[in-house]
Short mmCIF file of C-alpha atoms (C1' of nucleotides) in Angstrom, two decimals:
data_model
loop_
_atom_site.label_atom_id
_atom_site.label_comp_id
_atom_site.label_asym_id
_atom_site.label_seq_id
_atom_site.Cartn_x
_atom_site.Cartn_y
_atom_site.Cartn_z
CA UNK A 29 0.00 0.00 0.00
CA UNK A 30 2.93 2.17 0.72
CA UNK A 31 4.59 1.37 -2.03
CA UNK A 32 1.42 2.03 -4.32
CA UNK A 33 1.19 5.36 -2.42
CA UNK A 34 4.87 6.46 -3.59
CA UNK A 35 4.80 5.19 -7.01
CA UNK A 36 1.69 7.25 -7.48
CA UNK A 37 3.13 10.25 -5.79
CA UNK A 38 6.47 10.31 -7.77
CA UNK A 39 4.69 9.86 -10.90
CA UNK A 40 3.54 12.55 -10.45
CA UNK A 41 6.96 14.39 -9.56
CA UNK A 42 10.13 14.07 -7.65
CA UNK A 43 10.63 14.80 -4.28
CA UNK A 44 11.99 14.64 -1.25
CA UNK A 45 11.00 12.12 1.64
CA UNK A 46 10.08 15.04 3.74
CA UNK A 47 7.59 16.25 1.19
CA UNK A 48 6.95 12.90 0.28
CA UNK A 49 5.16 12.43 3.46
CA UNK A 50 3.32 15.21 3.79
CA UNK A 51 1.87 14.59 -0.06
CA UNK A 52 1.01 10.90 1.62
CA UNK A 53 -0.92 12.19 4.76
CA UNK A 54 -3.09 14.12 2.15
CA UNK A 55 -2.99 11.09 -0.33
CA UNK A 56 -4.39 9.01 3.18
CA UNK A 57 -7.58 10.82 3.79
CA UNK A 58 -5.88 14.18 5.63
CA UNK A 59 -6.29 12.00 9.29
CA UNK A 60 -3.40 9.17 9.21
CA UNK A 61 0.03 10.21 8.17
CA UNK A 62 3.01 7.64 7.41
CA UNK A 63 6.17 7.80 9.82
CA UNK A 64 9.92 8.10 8.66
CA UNK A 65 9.90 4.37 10.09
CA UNK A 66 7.93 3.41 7.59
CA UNK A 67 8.93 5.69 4.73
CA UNK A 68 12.75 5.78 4.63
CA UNK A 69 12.89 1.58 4.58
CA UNK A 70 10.26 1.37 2.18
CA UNK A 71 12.01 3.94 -0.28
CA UNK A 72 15.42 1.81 0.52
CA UNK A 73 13.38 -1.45 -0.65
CA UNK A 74 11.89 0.21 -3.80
CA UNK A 75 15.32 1.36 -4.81
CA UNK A 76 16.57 -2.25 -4.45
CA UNK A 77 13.82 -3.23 -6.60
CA UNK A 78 14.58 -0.65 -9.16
CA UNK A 79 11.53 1.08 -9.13
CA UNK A 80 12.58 4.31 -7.82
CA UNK A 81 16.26 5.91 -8.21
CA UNK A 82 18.24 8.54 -6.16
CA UNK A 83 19.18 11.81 -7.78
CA UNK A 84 22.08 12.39 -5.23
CA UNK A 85 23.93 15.51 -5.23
CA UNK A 86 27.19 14.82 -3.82
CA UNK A 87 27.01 14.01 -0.01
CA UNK A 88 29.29 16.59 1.04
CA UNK A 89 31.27 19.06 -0.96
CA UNK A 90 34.94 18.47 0.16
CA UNK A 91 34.27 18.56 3.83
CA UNK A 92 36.58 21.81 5.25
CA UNK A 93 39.48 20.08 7.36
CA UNK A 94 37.37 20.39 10.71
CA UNK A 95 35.81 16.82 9.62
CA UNK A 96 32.26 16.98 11.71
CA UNK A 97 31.38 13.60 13.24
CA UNK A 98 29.02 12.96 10.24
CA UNK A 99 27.88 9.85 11.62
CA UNK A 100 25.82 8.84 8.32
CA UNK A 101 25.05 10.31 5.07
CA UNK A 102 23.20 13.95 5.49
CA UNK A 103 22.63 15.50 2.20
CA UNK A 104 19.17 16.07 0.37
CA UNK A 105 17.92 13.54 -1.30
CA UNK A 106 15.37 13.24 -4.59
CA UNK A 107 13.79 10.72 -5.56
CA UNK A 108 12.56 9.95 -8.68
CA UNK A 109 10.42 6.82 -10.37
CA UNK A 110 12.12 4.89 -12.64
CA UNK A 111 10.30 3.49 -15.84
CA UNK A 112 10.04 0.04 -14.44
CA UNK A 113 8.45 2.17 -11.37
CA UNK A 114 5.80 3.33 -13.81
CA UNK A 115 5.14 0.20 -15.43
CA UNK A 116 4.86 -1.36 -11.73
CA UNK A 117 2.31 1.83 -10.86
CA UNK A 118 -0.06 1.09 -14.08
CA UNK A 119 0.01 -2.67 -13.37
CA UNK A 120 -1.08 -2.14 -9.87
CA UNK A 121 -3.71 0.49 -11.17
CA UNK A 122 -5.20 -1.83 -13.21
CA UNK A 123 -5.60 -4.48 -10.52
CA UNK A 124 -9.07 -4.92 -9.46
CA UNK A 125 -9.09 -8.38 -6.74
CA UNK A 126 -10.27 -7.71 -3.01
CA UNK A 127 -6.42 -6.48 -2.36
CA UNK A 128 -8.21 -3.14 -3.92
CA UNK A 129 -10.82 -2.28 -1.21
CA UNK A 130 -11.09 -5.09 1.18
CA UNK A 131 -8.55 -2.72 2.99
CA UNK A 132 -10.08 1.04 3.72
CA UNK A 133 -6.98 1.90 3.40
CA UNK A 134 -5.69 0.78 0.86
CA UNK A 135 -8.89 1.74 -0.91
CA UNK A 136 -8.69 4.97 -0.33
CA UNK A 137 -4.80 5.32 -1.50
CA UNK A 138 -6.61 3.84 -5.11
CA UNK A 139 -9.20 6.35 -5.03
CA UNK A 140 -6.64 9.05 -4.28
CA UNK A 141 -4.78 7.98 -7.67
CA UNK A 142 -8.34 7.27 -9.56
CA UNK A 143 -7.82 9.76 -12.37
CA UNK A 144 -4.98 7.61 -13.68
CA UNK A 145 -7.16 4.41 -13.51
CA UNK A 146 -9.74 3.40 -16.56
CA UNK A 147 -13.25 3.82 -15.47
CA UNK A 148 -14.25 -0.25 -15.60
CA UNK A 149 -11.37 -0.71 -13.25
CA UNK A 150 -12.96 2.61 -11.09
CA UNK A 151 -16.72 1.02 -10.79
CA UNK A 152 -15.08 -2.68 -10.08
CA UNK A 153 -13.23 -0.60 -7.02
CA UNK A 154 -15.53 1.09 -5.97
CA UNK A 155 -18.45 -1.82 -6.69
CA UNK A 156 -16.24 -4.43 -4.12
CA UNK A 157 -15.69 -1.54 -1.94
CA UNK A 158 -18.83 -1.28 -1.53
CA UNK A 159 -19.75 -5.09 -1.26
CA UNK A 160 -17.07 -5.24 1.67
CA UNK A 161 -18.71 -2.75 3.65
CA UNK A 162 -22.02 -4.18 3.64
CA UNK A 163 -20.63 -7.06 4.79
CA UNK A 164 -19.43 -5.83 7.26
CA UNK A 165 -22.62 -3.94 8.24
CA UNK A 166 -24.84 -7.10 8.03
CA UNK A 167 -22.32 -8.58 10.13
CA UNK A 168 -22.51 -6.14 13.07
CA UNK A 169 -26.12 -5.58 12.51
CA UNK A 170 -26.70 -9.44 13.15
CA UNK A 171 -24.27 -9.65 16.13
CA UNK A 172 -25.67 -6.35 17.65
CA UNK A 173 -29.15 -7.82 17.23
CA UNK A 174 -27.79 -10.97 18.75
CA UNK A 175 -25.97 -9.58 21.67
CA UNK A 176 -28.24 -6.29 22.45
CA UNK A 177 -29.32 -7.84 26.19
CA UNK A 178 -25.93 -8.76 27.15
CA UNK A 179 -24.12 -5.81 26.55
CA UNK A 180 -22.18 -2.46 28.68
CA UNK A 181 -24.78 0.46 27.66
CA UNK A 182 -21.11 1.62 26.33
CA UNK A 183 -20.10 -1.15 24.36
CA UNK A 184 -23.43 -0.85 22.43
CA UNK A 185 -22.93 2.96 21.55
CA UNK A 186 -19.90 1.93 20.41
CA UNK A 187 -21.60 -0.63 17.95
CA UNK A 188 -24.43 1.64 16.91
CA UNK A 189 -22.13 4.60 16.30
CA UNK A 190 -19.71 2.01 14.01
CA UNK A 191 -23.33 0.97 12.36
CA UNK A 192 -24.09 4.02 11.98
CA UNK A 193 -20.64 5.30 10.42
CA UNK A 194 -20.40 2.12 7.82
CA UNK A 195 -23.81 3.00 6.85
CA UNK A 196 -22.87 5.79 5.75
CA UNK A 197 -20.53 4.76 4.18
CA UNK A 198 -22.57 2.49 1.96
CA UNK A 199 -24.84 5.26 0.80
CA UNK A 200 -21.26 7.28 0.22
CA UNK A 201 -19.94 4.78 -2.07
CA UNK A 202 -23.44 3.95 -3.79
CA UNK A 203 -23.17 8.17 -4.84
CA UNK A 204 -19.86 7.56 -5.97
CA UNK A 205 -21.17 4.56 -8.27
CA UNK A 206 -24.33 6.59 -9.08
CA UNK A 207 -22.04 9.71 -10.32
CA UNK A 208 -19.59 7.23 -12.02
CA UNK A 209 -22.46 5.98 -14.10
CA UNK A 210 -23.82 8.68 -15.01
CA UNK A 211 -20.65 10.46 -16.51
CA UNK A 212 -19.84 6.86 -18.55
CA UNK A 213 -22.97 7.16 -20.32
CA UNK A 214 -23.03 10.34 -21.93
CA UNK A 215 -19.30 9.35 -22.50
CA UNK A 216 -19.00 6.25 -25.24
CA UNK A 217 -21.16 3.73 -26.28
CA UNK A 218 -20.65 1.78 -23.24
CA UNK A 219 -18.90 -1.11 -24.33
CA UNK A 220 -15.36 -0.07 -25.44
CA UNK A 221 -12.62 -2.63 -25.85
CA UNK A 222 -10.83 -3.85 -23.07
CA UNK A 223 -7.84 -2.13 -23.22
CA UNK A 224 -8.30 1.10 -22.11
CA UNK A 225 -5.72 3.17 -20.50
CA UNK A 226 -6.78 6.62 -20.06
CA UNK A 227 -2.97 7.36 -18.85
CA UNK A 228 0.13 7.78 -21.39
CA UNK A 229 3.82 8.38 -20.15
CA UNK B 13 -3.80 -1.75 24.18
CA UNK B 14 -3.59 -5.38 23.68
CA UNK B 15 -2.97 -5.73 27.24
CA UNK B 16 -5.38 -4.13 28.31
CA UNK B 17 -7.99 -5.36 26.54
CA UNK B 18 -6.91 -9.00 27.45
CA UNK B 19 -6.41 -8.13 31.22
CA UNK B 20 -10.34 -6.36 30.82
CA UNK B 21 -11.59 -9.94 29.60
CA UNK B 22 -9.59 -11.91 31.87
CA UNK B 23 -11.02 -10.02 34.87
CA UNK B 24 -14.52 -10.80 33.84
CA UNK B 25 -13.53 -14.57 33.35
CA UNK B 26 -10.55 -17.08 32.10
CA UNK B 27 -10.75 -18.35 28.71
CA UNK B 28 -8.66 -20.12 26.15
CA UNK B 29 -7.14 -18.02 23.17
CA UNK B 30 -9.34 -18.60 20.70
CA UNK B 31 -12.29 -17.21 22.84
CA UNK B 32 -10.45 -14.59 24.00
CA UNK B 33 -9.71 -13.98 20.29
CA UNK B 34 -13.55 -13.52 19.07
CA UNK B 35 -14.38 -11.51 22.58
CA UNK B 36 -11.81 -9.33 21.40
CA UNK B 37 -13.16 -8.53 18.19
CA UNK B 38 -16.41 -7.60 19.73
CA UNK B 39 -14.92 -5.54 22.06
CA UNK B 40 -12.70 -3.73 19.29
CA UNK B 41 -16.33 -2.46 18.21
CA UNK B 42 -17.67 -5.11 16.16
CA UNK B 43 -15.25 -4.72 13.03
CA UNK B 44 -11.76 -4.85 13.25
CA UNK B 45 -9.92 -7.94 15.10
CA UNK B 46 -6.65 -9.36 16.60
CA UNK B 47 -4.85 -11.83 14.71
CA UNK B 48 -3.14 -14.71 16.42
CA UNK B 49 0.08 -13.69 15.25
CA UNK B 50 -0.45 -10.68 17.77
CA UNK B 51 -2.34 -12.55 20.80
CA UNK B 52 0.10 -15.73 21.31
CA UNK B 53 2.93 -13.68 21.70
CA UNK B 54 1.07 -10.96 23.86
CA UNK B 55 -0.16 -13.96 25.79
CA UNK B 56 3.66 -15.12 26.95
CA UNK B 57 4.63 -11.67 27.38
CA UNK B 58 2.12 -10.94 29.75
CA UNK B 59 2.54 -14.43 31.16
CA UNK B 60 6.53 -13.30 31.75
CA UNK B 61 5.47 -10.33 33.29
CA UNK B 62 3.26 -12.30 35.82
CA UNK B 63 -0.09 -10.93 34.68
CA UNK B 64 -1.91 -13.91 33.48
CA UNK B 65 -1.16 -17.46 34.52
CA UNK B 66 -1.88 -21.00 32.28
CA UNK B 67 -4.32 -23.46 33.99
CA UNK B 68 -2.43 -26.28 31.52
CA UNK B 69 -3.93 -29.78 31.87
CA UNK B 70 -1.58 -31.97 31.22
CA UNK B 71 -0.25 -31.74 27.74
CA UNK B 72 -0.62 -35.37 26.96
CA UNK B 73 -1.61 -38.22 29.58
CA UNK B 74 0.89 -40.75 28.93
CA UNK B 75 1.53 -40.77 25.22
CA UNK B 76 0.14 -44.50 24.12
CA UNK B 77 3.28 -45.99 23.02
CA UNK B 78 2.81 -45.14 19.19
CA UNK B 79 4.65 -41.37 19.57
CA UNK B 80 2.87 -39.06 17.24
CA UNK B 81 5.55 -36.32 15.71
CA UNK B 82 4.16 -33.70 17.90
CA UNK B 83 5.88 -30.90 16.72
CA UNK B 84 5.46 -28.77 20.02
CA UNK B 85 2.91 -29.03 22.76
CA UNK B 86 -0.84 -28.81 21.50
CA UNK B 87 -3.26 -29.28 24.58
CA UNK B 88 -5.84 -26.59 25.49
CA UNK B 89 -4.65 -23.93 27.60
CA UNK B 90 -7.07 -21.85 29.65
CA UNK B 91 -5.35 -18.43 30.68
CA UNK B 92 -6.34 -16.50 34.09
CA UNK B 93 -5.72 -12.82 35.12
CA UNK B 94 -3.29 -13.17 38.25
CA UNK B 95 -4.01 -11.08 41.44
CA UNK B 96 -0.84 -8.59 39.80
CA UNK B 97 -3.01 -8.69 36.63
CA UNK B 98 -5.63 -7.04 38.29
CA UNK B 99 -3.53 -4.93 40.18
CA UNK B 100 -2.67 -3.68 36.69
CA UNK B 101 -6.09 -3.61 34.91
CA UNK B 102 -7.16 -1.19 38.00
CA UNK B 103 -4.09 0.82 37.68
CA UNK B 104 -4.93 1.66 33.93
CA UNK B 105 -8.16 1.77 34.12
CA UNK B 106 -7.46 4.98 36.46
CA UNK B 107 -5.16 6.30 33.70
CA UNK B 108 -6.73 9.59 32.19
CA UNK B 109 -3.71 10.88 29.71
CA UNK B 110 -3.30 11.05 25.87
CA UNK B 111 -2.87 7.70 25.75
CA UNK B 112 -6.33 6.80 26.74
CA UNK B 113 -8.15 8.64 24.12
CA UNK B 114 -5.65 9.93 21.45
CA UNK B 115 -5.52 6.42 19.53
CA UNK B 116 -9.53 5.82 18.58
CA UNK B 117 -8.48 2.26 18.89
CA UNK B 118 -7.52 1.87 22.65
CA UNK B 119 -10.19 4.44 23.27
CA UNK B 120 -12.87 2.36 22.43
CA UNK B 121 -11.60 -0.31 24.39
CA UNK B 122 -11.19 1.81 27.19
CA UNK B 123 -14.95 2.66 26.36
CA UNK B 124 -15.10 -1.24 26.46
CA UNK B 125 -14.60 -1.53 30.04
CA UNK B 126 -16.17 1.69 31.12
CA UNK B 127 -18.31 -0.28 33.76
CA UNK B 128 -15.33 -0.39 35.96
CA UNK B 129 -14.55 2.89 35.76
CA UNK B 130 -15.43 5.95 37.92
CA UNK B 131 -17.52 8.46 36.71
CA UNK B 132 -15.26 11.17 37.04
CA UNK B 133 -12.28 9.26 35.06
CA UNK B 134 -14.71 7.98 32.62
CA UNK B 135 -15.82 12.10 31.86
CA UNK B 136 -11.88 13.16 31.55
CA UNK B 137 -11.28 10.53 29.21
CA UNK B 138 -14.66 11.20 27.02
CA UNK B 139 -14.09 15.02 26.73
CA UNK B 140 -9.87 14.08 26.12
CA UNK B 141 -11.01 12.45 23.21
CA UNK B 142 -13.87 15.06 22.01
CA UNK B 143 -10.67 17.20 22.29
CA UNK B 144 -8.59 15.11 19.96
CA UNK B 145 -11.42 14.45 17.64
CA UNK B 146 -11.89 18.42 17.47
CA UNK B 147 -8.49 19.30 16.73
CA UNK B 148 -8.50 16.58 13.73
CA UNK B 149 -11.89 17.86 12.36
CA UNK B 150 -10.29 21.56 12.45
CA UNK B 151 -7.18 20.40 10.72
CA UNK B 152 -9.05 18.18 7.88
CA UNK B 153 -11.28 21.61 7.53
CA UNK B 154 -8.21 23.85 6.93
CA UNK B 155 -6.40 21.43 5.12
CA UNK B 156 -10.11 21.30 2.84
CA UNK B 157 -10.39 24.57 2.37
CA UNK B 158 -6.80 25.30 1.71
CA UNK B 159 -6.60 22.71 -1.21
CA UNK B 160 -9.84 23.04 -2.67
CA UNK B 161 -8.97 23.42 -5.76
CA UNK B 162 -6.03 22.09 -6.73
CA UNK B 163 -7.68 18.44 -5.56
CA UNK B 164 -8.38 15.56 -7.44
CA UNK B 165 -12.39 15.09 -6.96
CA UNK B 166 -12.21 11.81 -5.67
CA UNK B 167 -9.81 12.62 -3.23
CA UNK B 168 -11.91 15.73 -2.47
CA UNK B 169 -14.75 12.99 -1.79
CA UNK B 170 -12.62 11.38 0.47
CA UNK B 171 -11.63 14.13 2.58
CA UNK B 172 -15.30 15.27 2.43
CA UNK B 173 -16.58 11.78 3.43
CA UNK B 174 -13.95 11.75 6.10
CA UNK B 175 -14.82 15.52 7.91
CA UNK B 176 -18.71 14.33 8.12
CA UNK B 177 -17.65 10.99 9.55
CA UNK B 178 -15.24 12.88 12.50
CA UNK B 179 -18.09 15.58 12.84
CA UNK B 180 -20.75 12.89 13.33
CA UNK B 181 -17.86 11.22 16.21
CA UNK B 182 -18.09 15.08 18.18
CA UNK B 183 -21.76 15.11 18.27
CA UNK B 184 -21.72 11.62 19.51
CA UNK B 185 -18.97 11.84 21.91
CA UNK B 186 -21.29 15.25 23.03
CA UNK B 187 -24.54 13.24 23.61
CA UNK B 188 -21.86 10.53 25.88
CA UNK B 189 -20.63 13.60 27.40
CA UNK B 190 -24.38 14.69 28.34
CA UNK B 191 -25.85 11.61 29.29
CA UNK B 192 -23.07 10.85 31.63
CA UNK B 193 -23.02 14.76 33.41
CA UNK B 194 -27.20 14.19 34.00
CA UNK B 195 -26.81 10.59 35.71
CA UNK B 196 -23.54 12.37 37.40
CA UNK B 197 -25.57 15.40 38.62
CA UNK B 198 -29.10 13.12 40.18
CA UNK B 199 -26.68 11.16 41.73
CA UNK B 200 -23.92 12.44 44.52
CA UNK B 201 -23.72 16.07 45.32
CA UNK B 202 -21.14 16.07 42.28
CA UNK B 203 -17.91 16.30 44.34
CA UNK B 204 -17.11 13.03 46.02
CA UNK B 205 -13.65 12.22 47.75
CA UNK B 206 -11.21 11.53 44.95
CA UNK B 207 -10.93 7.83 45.86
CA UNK B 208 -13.91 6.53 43.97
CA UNK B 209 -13.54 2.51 42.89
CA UNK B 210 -16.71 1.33 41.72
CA UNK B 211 -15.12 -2.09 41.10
CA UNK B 212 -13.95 -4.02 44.06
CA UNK B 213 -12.62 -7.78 43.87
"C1'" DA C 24 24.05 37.30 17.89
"C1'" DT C 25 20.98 33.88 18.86
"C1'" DC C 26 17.29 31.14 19.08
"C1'" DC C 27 13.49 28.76 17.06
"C1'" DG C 28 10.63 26.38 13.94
"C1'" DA C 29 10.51 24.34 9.43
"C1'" DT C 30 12.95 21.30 6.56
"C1'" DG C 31 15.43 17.15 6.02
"C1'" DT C 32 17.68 12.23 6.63
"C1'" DA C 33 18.18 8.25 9.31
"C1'" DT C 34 17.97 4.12 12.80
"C1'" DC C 35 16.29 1.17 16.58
"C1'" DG C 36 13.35 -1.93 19.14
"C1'" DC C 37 8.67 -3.19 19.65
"C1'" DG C 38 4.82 -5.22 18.24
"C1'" DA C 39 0.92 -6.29 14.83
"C1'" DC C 40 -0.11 -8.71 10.78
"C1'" DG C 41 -1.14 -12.40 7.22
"C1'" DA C 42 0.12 -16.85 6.03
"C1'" DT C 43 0.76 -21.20 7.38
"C1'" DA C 44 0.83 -25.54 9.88
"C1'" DC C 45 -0.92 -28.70 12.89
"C1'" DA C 46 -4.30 -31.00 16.22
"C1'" DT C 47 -8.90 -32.34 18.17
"C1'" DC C 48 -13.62 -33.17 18.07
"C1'" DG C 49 -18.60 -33.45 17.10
"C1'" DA C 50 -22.11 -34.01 13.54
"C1'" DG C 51 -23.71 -35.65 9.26
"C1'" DG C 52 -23.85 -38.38 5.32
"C1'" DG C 53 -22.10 -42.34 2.53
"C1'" DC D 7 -18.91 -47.78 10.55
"C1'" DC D 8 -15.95 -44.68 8.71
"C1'" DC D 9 -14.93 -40.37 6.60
"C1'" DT D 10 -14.99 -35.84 5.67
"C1'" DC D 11 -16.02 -31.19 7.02
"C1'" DG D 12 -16.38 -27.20 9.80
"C1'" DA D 13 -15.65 -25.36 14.35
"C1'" DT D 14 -12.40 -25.17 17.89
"C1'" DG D 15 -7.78 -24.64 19.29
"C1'" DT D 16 -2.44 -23.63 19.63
"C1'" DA D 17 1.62 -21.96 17.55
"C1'" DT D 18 5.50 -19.74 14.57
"C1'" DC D 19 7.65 -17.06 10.85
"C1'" DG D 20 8.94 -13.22 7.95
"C1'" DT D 21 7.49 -8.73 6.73
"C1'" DC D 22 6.63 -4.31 7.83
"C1'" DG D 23 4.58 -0.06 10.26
"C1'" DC D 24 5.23 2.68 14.26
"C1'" DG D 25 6.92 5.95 17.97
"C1'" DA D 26 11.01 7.62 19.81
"C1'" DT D 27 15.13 9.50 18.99
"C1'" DA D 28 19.14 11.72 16.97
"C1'" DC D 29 21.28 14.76 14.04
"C1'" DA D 30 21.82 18.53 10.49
"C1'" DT D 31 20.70 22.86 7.82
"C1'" DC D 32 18.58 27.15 7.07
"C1'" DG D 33 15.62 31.30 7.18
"C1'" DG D 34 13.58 34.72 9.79
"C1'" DA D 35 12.30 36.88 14.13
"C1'" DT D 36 13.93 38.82 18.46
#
DNA sequence: ATCCGATGTATCGCGACGATACATCGAGGG
DNA sequence: CCCTCGATGTATCGTCGCGATACATCGGAT
């Protein structure tokens, strides 16, 4: 998910991790952010994998005779996505299994990066989004209905307030399938062929 | 969190893993749950630290002759909350800092086991996390209204979705909040000696 | 002149997770 | 009577995210 989150952010651009992470705790929803703990080895294992590449300038310009203790490297750093980075980012993009939205998440890091994904592969997102979360709703529905005598007056606001909040959610996501419709059929005759990439490098 | 959660169920009962496991998810508010991979080994850590004890049977009654591979031991293991373990479920249960209500996760177990919590605790940690939820709605609103424009749509859905779903959380954590002051106020004359343990073993 | 907050890179230990394996047992159907 | 199947049950492994922490640079305010 991280790694879908950065390919989609330097595709957009280079940068540096700093800003990196600030573009991510937009990218993922404006509440969670992503820590340097997470960020710095994930970068490290996409550069091993060749899908992102350093644009170094060099570490230290002739360091002045007074060496500082310099324990590590401490120079700016930019990274940048390489082409097999890109060609990772449009094969995850087109992916459309439960890995998509099964995770919030995750979901919303492929909603955040929609505009480069083909609207089939949008409504299949945001149709098994949408199955997952009704799930889940019948599920706490049934086990709230089950359980209502036996529980803390506490532990059942908790469970209506989470019923409450995922059935909202449901009617969110059926607007965002209602809109989505709408703007594919006053777009082409519905039934284009399959490959469709509305996204050129 | 973990702990916590596992000393709060312990208290009310012992149990092997596997119910502790679904209690868990119930208490986690309905949705999310714990995965083995995270119980077993908070299990033996809190066994180390002399929390919870094993009530092993034993783990085979004289093996019938014909060994079995038997990889490690496999019998049933009931786990009970040790007279430290309580010791330490009362001791956090009195905690009213960040902790308690800045992660929604541990505050909703703490919600959880809000039975065995005073009244006064139980408000500090309620308006603590009103508090947090406030500061994260004003944030997501700047942040909204800063980047209007330049946003994607979807991710402006998102972020829109995700203000009305941390609004909804004040006005709920408000009616708590209420509910708990008018039971508070018919009740004692409102200041009571600081000592207050409605839960006694 | 100095201090402070924003920018910036980096590591460490802790712990949560999904995947996986294995074991037992009751119920039901062949 | 056996056999499979789903529920119950214990356990480990590698991967990875996190908070805490440290360190460094730079611009502007005091």
């Amino acid at each position: 998910m991280l790694e879908f989150a950065i390919l989609g952010l330097l595709h957009q651009s280079p940068m540096h991790g700093y800003e990196l992470r600030k573009q991510l705790a937009q990218v993922l929803g404006g509440l969670r952010s992503i820590s340097y703990g997470s960020l710095y080895p994930a970068l490290r294992r996409m550069q091993a994998a060749g899908l992102i590449s350093t644009d170094e300038p060099p570490p230290r310009a002739l360091l002045p005779a007074d060496a500082p203790p310099l324990t590590g490297r401490r120079g700016k750093v930019v990274y940048t996505i390489t082409a097999e980075g890109k060609e990772r980012f449009h094969e995850l993009v087109g992916e459309t299994g439960p890995e998509a939205y099964d995770d919030g998440g995750f979901f919303g890091v492929r909603l955040a990066f929609f505009r480069h994904t083909a609207r089939d592969v949008r409504l299949r997102i945001l149709e098994g989004r949408r199955r997952t979360v009704e799930r889940q709703r019948e599920g706490l529905r049934t086990s709230l209905s089950r359980t209502r005598e036996r529980l803390d007056r506490y532990t059942l606001e908790l469970q209506r307030h989470g019923l409450e909040s995922v059935d909202r959610e449901v009617r969110w996501l059926s607007e965002l399938i209602d809109s989505e419709r709408a703007e594919s059929s006053g777009d082409r005759p519905a039934v284009p062929g399959p490959e469709k990439r509305p996204d050129t490098d």
